[in-house]
PDB file of C-alpha atoms in Angstrom:
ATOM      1  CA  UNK A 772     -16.104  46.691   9.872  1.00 52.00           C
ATOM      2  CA  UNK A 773     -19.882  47.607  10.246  1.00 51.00           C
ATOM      3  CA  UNK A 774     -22.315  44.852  10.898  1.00 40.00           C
ATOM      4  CA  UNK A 775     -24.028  44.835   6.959  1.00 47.00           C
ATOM      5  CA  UNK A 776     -19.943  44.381   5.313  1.00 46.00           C
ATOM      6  CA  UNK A 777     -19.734  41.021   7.970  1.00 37.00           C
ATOM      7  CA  UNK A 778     -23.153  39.816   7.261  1.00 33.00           C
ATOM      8  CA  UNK A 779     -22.023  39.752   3.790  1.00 42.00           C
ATOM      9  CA  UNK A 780     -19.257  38.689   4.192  1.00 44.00           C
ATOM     10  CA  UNK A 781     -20.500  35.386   6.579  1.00 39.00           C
ATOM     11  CA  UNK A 782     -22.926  34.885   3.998  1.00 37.00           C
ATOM     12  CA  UNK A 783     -20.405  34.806   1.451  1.00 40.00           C
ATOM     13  CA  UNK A 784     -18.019  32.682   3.285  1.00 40.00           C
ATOM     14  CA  UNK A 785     -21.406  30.239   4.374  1.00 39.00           C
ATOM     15  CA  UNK A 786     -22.039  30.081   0.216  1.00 39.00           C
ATOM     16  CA  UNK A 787     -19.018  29.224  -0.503  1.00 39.00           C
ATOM     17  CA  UNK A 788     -18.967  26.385   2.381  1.00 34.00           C
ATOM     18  CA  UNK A 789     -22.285  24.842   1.273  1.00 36.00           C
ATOM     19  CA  UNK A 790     -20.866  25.068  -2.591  1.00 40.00           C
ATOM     20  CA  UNK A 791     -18.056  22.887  -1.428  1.00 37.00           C
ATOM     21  CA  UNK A 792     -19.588  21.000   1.259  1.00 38.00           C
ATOM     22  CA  UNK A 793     -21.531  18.330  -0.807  1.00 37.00           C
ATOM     23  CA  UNK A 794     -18.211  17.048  -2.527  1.00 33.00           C
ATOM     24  CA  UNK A 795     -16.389  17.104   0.351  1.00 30.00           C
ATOM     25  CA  UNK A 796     -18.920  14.995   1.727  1.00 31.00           C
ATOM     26  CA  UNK A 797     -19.233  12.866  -0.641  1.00 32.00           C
ATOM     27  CA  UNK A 798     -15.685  11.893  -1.146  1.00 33.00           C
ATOM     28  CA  UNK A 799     -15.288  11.444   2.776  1.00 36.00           C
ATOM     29  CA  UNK A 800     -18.495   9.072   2.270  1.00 39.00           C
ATOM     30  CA  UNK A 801     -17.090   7.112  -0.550  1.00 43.00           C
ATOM     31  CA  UNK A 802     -13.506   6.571   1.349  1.00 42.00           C
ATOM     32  CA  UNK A 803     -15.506   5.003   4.216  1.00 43.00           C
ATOM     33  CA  UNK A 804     -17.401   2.934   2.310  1.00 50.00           C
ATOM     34  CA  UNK A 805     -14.047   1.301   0.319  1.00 53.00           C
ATOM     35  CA  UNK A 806     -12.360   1.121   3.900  1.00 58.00           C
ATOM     36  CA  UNK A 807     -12.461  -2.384   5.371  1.00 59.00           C
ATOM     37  CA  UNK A 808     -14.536  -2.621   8.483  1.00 65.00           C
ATOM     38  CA  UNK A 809     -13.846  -3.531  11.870  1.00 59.00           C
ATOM     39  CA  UNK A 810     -13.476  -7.353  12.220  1.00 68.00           C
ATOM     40  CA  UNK A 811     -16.168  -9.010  13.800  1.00 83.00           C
ATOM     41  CA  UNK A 812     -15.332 -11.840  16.081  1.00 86.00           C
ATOM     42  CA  UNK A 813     -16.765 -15.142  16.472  1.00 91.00           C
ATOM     43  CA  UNK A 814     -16.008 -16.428  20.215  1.00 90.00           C
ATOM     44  CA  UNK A 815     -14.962 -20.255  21.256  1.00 88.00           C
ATOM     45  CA  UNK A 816     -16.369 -19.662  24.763  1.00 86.00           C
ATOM     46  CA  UNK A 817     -15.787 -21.982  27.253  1.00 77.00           C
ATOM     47  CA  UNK A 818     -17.824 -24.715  25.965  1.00 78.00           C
ATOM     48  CA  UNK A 819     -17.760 -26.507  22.190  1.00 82.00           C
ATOM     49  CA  UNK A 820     -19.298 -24.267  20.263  1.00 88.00           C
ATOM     50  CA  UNK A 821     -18.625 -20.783  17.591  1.00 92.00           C
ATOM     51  CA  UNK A 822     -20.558 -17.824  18.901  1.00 93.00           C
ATOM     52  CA  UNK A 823     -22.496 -16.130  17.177  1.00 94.00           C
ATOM     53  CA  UNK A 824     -23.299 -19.208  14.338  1.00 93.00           C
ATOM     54  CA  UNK A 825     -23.987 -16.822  12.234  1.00 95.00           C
ATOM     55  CA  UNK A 826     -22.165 -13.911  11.094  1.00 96.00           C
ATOM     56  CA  UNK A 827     -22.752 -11.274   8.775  1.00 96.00           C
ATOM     57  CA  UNK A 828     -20.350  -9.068   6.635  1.00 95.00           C
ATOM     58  CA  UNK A 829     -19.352  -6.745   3.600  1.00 95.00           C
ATOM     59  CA  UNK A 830     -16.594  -7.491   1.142  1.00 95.00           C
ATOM     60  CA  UNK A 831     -13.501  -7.005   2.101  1.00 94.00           C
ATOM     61  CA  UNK A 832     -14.430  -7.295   6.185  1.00 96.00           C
ATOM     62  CA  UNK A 833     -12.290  -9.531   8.183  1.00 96.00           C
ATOM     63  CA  UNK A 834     -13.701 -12.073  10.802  1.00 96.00           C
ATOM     64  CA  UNK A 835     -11.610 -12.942  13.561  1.00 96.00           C
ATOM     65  CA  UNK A 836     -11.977 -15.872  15.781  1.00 96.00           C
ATOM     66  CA  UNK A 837     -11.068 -15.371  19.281  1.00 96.00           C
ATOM     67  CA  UNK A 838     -10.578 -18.932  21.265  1.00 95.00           C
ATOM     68  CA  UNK A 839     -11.329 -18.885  25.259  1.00 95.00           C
ATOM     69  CA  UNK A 840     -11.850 -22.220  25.720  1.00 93.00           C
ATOM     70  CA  UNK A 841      -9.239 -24.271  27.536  1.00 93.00           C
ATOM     71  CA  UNK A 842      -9.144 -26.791  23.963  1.00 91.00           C
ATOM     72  CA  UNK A 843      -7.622 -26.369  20.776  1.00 93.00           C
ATOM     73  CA  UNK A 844     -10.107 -26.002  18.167  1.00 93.00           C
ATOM     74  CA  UNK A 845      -9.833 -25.803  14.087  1.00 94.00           C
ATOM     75  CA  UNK A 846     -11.451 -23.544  11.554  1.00 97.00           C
ATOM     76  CA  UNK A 847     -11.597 -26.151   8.457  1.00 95.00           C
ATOM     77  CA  UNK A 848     -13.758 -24.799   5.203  1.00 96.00           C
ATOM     78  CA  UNK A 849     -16.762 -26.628   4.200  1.00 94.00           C
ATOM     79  CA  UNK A 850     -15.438 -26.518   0.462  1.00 95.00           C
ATOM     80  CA  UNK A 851     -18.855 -27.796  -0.758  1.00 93.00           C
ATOM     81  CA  UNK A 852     -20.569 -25.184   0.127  1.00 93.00           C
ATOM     82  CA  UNK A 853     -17.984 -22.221   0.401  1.00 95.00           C
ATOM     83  CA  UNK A 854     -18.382 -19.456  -2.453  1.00 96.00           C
ATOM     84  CA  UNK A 855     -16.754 -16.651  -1.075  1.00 96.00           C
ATOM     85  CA  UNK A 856     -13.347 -18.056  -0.965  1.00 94.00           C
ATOM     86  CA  UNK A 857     -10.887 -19.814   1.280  1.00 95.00           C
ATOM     87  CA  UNK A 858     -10.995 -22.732   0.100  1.00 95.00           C
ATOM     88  CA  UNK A 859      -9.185 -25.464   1.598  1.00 96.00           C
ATOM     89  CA  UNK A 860      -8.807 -23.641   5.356  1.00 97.00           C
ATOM     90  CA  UNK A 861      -7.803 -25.784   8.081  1.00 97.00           C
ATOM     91  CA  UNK A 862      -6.273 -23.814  10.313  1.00 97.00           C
ATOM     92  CA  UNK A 863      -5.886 -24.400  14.487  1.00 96.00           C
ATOM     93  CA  UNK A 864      -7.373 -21.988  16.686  1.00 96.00           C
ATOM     94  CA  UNK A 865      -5.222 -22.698  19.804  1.00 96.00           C
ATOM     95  CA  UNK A 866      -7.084 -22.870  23.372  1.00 95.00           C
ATOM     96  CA  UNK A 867      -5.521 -21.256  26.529  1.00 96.00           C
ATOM     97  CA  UNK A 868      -3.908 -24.735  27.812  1.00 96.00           C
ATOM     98  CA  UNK A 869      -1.563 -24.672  24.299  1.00 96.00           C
ATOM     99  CA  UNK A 870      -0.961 -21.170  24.022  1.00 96.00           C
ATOM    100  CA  UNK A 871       0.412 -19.715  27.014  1.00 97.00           C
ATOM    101  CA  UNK A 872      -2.746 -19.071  29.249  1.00 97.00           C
ATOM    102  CA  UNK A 873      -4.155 -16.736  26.590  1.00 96.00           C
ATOM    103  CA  UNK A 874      -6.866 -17.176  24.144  1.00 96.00           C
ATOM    104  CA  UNK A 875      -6.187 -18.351  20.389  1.00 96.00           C
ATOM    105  CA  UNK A 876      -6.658 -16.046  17.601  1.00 96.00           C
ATOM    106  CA  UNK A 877      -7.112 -16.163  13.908  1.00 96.00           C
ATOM    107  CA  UNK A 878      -8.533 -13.591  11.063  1.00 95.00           C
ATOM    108  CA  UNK A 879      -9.360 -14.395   7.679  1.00 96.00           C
ATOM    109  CA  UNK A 880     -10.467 -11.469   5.264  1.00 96.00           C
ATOM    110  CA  UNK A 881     -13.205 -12.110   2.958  1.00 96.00           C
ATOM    111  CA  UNK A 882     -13.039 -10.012  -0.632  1.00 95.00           C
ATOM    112  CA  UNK A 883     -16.094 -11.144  -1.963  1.00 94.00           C
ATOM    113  CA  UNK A 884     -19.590 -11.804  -1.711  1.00 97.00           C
ATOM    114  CA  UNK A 885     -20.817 -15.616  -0.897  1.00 97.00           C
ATOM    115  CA  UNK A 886     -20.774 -18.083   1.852  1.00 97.00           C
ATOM    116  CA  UNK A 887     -18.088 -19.605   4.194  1.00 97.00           C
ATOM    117  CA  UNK A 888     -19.669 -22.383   5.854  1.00 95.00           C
ATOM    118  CA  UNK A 889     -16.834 -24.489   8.678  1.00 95.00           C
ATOM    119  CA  UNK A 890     -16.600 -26.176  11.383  1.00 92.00           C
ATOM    120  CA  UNK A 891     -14.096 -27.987  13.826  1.00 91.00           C
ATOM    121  CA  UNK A 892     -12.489 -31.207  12.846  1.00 88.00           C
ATOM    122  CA  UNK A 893     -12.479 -32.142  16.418  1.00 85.00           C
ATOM    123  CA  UNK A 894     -16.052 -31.190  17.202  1.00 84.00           C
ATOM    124  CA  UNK A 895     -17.411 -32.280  13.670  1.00 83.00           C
ATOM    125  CA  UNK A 896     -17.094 -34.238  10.393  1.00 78.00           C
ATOM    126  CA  UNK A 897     -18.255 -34.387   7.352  1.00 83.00           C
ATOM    127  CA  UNK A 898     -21.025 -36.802   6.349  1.00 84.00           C
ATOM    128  CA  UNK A 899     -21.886 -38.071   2.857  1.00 86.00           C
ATOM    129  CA  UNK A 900     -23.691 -34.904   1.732  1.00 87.00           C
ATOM    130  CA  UNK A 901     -20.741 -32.998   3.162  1.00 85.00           C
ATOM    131  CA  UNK A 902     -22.650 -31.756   6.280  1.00 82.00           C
ATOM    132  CA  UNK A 903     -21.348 -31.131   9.177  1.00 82.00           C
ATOM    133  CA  UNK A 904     -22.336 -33.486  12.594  1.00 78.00           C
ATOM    134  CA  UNK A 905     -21.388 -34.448  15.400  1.00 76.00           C
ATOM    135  CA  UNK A 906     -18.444 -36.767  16.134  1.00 70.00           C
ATOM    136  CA  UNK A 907     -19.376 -40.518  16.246  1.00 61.00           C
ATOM    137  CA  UNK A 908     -18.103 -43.736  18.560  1.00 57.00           C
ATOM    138  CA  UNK A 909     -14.544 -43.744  17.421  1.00 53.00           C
ATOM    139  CA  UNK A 910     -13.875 -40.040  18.444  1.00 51.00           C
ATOM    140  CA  UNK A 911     -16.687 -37.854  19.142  1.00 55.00           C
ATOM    141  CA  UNK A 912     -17.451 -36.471  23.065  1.00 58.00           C
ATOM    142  CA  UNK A 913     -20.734 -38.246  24.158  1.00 63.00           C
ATOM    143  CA  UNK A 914     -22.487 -37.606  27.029  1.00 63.00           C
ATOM    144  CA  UNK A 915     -23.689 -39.946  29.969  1.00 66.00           C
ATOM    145  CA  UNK A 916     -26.850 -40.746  27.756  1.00 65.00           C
ATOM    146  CA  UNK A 917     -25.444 -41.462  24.540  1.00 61.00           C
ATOM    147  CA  UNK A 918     -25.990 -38.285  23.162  1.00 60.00           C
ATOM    148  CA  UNK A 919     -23.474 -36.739  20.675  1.00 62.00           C
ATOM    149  CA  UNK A 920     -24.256 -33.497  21.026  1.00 66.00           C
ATOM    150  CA  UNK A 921     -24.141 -30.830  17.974  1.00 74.00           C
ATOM    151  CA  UNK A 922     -21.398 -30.209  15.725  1.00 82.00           C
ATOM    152  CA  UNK A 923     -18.955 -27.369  16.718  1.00 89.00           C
ATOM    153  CA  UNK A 924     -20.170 -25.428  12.984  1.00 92.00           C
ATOM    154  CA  UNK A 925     -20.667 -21.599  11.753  1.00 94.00           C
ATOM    155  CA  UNK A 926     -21.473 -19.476   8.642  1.00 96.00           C
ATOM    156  CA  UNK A 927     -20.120 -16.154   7.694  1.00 96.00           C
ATOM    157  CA  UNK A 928     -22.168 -14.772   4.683  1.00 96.00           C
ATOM    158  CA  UNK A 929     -20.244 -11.890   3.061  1.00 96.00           C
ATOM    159  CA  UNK A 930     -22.622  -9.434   1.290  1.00 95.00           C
ATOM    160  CA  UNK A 931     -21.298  -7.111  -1.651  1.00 94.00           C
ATOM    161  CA  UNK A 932     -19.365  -4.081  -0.468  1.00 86.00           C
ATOM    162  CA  UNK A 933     -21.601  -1.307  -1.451  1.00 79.00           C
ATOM    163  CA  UNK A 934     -25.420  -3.241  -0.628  1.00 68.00           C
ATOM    164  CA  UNK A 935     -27.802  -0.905   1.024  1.00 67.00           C
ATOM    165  CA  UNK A 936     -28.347  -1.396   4.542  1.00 58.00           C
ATOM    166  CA  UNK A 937     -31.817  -1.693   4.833  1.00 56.00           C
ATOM    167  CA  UNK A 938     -31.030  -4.489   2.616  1.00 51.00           C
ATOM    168  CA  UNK A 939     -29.799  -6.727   5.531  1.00 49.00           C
ATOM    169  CA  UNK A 940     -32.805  -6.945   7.255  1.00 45.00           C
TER     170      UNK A 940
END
């Protein structure tokens, strides 16, 4: 083969690569973008409290929680506010103590845009305009001082699956 047949034929070959390469592309692109994400994790560190408090995701990402704290603690919906579904969650996030020496674990998927506002029924309550607080006298933890601390509380806001990016900022 002299060198001027390969040249044309690499350039052929490179034509026909770039021709195809765009589609290719864009299907890969498109698959990724339906494909739920990795979960991202909210954290019951050793103390009474959801870490990060605020979490944000696409449609049809999963959140899991991931409980390190000696306690049991509860995911329970704030229904009131809640508008990308799950209503009615109240589920128990075990602590090390009640589950063997290792951490507690739950994921919930969310499949559409909204809010998920919730908090821990051990941690928090409800007051009349459905917001959560810290416990009270007949079962909250209060410190030497009185104090009451802040209610064990997070949000997840779930954007729509195919939002820009440079939306979220």
């Amino acid at each position: 083969m002299t060198f001027r047949s390969f040249l044309s034929s690499s350039l052929l070959a490179s034509c026909a690569l770039l021709a195809l390469g765009p589609s290719l592309v864009a299907e890969d692109a498109a698959d990724a973008a339906a494909a739920p994400r990795t979960a991202r994790m909210v954290i019951v560190p050793e103390s009474d409290r959801f870490t990060p408090f605020a979490v944000t995701i696409r449609a049809g990402d999963s959140v899991e929680w991931v409980n390190m704290d000696t306690d049991d603690h509860t995911v329970v919906s704030d229904d009131t506010f809640n508008t990308a579904g799950h209503r009615g969650t109240n589920r128990l996030l075990p602590g090390t103590d009640s589950n063997g020496g290792k951490p507690g674990r739950l994921a919930i998927r969310f499949l559409h845009a909204g809010t998920f506002v919730y908090y821990c029924r051990f941690h928090a309550h409800l007051d009349e305009d459905h917001q959560p607080v810290a416990p009270g006298p007949d079962g909250g933890i209060q410190d030497a001082s009185g104090n009451f601390g802040t209610p064990m509380m997070g949000v997840i806001t779930v954007r729509a699956r195919f939002e820009r990016d440079d939306d979220r900022r």
